[in-house]
XYZ file of C-alpha atoms in Angstrom:
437
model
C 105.977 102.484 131.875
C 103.559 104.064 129.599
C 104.357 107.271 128.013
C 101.965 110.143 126.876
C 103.014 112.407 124.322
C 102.174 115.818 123.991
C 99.572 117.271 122.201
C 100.998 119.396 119.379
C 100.174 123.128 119.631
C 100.617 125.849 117.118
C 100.542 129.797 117.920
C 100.205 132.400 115.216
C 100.023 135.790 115.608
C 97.894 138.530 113.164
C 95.208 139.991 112.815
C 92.104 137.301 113.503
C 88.661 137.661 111.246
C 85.942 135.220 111.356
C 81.721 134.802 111.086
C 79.727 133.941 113.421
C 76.430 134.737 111.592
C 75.304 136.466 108.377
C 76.870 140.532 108.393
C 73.707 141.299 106.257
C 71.356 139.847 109.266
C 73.944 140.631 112.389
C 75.353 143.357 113.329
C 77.206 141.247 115.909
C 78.211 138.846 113.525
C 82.176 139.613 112.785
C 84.850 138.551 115.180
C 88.042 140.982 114.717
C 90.955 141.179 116.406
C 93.457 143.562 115.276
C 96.173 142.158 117.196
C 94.989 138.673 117.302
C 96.085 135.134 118.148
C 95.162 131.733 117.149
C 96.064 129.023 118.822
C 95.608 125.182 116.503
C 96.247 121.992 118.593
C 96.116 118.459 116.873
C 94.616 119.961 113.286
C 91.952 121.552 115.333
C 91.235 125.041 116.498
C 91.621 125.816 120.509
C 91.391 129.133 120.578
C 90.961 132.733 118.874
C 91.184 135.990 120.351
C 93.251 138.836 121.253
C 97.122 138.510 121.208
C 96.710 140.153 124.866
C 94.287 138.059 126.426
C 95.195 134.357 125.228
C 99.013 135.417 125.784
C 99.282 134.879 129.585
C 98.023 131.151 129.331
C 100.596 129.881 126.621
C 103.046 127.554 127.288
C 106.397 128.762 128.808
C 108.269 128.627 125.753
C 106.042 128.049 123.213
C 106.991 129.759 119.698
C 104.625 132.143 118.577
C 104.444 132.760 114.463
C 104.572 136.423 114.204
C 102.551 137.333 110.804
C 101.555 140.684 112.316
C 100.510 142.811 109.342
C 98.847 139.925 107.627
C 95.152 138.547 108.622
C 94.404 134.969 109.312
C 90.811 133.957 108.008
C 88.890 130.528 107.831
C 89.758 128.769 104.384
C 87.657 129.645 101.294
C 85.172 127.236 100.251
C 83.816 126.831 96.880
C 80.587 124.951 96.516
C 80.658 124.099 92.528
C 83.675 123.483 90.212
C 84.427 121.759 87.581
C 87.992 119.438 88.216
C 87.494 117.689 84.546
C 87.647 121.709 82.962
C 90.847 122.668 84.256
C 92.549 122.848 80.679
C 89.365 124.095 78.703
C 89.339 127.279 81.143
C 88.799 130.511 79.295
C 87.221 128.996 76.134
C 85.214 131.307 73.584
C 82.186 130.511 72.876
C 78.776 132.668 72.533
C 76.127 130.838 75.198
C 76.156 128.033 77.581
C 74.817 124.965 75.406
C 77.181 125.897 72.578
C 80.401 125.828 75.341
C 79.036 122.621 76.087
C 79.570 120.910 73.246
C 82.306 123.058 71.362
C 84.938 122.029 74.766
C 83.369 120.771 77.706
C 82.109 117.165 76.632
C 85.160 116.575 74.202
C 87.793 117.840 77.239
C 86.006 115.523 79.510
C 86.453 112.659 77.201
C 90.163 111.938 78.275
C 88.675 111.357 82.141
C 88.610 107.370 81.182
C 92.183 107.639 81.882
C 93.517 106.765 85.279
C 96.701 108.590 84.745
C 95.248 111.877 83.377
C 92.588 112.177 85.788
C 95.300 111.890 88.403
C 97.712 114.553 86.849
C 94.789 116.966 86.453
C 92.652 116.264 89.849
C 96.670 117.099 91.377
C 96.846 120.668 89.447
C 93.024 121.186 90.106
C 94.154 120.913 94.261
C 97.063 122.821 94.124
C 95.419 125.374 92.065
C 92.628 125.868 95.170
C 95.431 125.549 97.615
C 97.093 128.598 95.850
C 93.852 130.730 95.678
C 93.301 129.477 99.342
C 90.491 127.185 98.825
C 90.457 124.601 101.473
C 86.671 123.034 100.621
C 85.125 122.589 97.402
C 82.050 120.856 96.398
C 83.599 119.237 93.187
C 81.881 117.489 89.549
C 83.997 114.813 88.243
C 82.479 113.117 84.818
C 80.529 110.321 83.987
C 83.688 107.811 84.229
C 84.190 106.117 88.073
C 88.133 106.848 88.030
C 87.248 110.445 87.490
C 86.190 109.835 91.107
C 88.778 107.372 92.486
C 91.300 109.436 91.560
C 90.065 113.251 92.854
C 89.281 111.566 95.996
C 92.765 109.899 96.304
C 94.415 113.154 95.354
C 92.696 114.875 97.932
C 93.565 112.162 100.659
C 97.011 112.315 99.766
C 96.556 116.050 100.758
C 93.829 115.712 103.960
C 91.385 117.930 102.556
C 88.144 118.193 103.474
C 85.799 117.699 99.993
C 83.152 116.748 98.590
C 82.978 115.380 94.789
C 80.585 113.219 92.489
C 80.492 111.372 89.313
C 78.173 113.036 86.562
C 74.900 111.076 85.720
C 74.434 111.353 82.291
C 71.883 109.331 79.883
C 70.916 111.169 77.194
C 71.322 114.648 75.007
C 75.562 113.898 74.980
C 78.176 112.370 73.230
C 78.048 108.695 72.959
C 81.522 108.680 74.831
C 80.144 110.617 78.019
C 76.850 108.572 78.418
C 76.193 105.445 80.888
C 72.672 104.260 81.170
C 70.320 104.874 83.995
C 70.689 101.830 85.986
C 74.445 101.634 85.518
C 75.093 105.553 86.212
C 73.093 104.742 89.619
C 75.106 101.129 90.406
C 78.763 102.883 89.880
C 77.288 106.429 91.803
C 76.679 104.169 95.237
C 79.404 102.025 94.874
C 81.644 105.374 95.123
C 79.095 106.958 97.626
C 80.208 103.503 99.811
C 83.477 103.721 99.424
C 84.545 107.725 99.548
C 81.018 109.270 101.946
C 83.160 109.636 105.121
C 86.326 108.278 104.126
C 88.517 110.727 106.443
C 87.714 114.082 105.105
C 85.777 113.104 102.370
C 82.265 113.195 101.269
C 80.231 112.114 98.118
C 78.076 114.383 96.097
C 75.048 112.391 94.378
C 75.688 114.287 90.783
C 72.891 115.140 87.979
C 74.565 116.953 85.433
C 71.296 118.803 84.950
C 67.792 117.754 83.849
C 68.701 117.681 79.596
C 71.351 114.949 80.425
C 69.135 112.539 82.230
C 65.886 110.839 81.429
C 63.611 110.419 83.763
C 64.081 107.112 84.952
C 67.768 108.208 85.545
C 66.218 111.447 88.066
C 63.654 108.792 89.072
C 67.100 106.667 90.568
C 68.964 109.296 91.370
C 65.774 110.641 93.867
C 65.480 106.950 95.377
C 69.917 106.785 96.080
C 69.559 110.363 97.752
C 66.439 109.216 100.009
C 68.848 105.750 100.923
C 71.578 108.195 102.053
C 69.778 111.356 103.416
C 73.455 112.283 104.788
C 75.085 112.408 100.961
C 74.976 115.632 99.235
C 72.877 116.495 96.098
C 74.359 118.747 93.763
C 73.232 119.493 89.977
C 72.897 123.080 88.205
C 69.458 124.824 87.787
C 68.020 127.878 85.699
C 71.256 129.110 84.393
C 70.339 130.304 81.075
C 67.555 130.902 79.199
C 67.730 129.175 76.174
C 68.675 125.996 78.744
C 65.850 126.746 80.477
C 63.167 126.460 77.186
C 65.296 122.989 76.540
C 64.174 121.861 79.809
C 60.664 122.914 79.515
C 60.373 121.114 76.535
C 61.317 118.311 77.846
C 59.710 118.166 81.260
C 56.737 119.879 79.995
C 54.523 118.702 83.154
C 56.543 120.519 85.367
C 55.649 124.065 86.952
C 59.515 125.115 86.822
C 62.969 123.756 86.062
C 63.368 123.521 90.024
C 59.606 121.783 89.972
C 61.389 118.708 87.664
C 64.163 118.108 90.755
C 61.557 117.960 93.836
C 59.558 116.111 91.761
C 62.317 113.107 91.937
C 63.078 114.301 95.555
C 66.179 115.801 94.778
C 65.327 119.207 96.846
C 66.394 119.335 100.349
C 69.141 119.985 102.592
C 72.420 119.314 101.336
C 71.313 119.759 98.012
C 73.641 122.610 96.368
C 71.894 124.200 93.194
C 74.308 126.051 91.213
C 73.401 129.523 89.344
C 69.848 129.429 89.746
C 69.822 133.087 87.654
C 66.289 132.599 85.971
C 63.979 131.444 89.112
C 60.537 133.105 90.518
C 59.159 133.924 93.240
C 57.946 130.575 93.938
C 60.895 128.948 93.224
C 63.033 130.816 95.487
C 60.571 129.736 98.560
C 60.362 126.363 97.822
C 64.397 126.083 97.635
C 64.390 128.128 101.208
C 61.530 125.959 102.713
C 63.512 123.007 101.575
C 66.699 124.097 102.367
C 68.306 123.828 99.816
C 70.969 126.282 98.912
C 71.796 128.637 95.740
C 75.597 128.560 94.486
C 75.805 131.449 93.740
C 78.339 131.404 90.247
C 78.861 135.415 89.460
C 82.000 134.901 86.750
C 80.846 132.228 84.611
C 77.327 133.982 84.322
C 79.028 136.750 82.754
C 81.687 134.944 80.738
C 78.566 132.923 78.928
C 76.184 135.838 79.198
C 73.641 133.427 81.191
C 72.308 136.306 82.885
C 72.491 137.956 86.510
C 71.778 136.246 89.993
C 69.343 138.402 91.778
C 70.735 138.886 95.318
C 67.620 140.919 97.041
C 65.351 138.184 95.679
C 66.981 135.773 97.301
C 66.979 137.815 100.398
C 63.729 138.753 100.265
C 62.935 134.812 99.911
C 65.263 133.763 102.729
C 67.160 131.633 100.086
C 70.743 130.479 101.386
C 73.415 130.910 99.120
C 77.055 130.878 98.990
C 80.072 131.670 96.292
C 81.102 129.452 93.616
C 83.933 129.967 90.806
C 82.252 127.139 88.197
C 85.950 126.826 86.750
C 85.887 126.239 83.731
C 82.442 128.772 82.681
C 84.158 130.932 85.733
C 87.196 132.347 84.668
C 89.521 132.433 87.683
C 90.118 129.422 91.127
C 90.318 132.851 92.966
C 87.640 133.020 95.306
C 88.638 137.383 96.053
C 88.047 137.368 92.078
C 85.063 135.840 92.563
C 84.000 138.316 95.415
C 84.927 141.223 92.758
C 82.724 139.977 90.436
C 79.303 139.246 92.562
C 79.667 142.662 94.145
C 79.135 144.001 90.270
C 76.365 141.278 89.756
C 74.450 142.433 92.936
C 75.092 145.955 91.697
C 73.415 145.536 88.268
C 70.943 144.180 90.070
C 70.426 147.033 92.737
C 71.931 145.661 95.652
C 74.952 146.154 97.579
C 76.804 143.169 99.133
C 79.542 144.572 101.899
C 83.358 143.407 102.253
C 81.938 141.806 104.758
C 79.541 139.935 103.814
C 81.478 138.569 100.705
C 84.299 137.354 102.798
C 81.304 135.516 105.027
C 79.473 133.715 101.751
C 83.138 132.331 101.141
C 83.963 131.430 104.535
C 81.028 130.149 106.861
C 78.436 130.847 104.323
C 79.578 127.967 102.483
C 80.500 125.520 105.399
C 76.464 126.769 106.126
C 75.664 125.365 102.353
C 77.167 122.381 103.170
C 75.871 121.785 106.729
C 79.613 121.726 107.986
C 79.547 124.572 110.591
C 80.975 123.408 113.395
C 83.579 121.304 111.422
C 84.753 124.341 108.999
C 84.007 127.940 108.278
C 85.346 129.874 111.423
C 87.405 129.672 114.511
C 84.373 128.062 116.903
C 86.629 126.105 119.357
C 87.108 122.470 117.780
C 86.831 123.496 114.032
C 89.299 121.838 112.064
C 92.337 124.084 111.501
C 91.669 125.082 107.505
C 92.954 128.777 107.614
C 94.529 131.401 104.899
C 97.046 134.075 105.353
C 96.081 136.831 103.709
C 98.716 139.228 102.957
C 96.947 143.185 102.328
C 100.434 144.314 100.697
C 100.608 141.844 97.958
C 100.548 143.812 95.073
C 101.600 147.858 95.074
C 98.190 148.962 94.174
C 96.401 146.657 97.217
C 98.988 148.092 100.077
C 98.508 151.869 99.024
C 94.429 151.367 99.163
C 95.089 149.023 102.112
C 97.160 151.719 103.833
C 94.503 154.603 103.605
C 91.255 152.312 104.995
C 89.645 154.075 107.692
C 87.178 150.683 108.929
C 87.537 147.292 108.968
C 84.793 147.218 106.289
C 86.574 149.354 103.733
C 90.241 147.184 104.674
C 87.646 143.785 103.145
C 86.036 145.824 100.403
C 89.516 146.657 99.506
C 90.729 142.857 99.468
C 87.194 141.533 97.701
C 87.763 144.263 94.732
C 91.675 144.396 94.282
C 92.906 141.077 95.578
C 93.853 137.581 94.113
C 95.678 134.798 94.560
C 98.826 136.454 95.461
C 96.943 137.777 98.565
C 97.225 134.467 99.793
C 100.816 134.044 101.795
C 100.106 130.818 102.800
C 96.721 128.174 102.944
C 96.877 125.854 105.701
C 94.182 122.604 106.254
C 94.152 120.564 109.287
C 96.872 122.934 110.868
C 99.522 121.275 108.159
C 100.429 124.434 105.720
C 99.714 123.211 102.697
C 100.573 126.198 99.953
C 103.237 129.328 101.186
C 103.511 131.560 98.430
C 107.202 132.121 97.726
């Protein structure tokens, strides 16, 4: 006799918000339901609506989570941070290039280590699981079992990631450099063995352009065209005086962007973090290419690197999504990092709703990494990465909670005055993951 077991299926009950679209472009584009239910079978979502409607076609005697008062939302994603910079978070320093060398480089040395990269890739997860961050697009450092051991970390956890090993030839320490044939040997041999391992995916890492020579970008171009699936992810026009070093040094190209496409690296999947001191033409070239700003609002300020301009990159149809870039950003919490890009776009004379923030970190960034349809919202068959948000975590955040009038003031309220002890509980693949006691 053969027996059939069956399927496992999960009921939670709350308030329901997810994208289907841009807020900024579609009116249409939030799905709300006040009194909602979501229904997760097998790690992957079957169904989101109203309590009322999906109610009558449960399961005689199914158990229903009641989290009524709290809001259920797809998982954040983060597309750029820094594992290796966990412990240099929130050091001084006056600019970007000075940062560099003062903590980043010498923190990254230990990351030869096996057992530290283990310990610190384990806090780095836990630390998005806490602030709700289900997906991150990850930079290990130069050294392989900076790699081996993110990835196995975030096996042990089913995540869904994706993460790279830094290429790095030249304008470092001696301790943080390979060369450019061996940085491009040891980046496929992890692209083989992580790219679609379960969950995973591999990033195809340039530091930036001052780290590698030319032949290394040459390489790196030539890996990314043998494995057009891979992501691409490097940072780009952050700061000025980073910008001049790159001029100098690429002085045949129109742009800092113009030295990447020139070695192919511009396309889709290709995630280009900051991207504060582009042009016009730079903007349409990344949009025609489709490639995607991250968009990195707390580190910019923290180094002074300068502001992203948000109507620009409207106005240029540029993609972008949110990024924390711990360690330059200064908190894990994607709401924090919400607060902070609403000032950015501000200084900048734009005004980014509740609604579209909590998009950019949801769908926006499963967008950025061509995952919608996997991640990102409740779409029937989306794997089952959700948050509990809790709107009466802190005193201050149930009082302004408790006097909204819309649903866009209730996600204003959360981007501006929210962190991670919003989040009650992270869940990924329908297994909860974090509960905040």
């Amino acid at each position: 006799m053969i027996l059939f077991s069956t399927p496992r299926l999960d009921a939670y009950r709350a308030s329901i918000l997810h994208f289907v679209g841009d807020p900024a472009l579609d009116p249409d584009a939030v799905r709300w339901h006040e009194d909602g239910l979501l229904l997760v079978e097998e790690g992957r979502i079957r169904a989101a609506g109203d309590y009322a409607t999906l109610l009558p076609d449960l399961p005689a005697g199914l158990p229903v989570q009641d989290l009524r008062g709290k809001i259920i939302a797809p998982g954040f994603i983060d597309t750029h941070v820094h594992y290796p910079q966990t412990d240099m978070i929130g050091s001084p320093a006056d600019a970007l290039l000075p940062w560099l060398q003062n903590y980043t480089f010498p923190t990254e040395r230990a990351f030869g280590d096996a057992a530290h990269c283990q310990e610190v890739a384990g806090f780095f997860l836990e630390e998005l699981l806490r602030n709700g961050t289900t997906t991150a697009a990850v930079y290990c450092t130069v050294h392989p079992t900076s790699v081996d051991a993110f990835f196995a970390q975030s096996v042990a956890r089913n995540l869904r990631m994706v993460a790279g090993k830094c290429l790095m030839d030249r304008n470092a320490p001696d301790y943080l450099m390979d060369t450019a044939e061996q940085g491009i040997r040891d980046s496929e041999q992890l692209l083989q063995r992580w790219h679609g391992n379960g969950r995973q995916s591999y990033a195809i890492t340039v530091r930036f352009a001052p780290t590698s020579t030319p032949a290394q970008m040459q390489l790196a171009g030539e890996l990314a065209a043998r494995y057009p699936d891979a992501y691409i992810q490097t940072h780009l026009a952050e700061n000025a005086d980073e910008c001049a070093w790159v001029k100098s040094l690429f002085p045949d190209s129109r742009s800092y962007l113009d030295v990447y496409d020139q070695y192919g690296l511009l396309r889709p999947r290709a995630l280009y973090a900051h991207c504060v001191w582009l042009d016009h033409a730079d903007r349409a070239r990344m949009a025609q290419a489709g490639a995607v700003a991250t968009v990195c609002p707390t580190s910019n300020l923290f180094l002074g690197s300068g502001l992203f301009d948000f109507g620009a990159a409207d106005a240029a149809g540029l993609p972008m999504a949110l990024a924390t870039d711990v360690g330059g950003g200064t908190s894990f919490s994607m709401l924090q990092t919400m607060n902070e890009a609403y000032k950015v776009a501000r200084m900048g004379g734009s005004h980014l709703m509740g609604a579209r923030m909590f998009y950019m970190a949801t769908l926006g960034g499963a967008r950025a990494l061509q995952l919608e349809g996997t991640i990102g919202n409740f779409a029937v068959g989306c794997e089952a990465d959700f948050i509990v948000l809790d709107p009466q975590a802190t005193p201050l955040l149930a009082r302004r909670s408790a006097g909204c009038a819309t649903l866009e003031e209730r996600l204003f309220a959360l981007a501006m005055l929210a962190d991670d002890r919003a989040i009650a509980a992270t869940y990924s693949a329908g297994q909860c993951v974090h509960r905040r006691d």
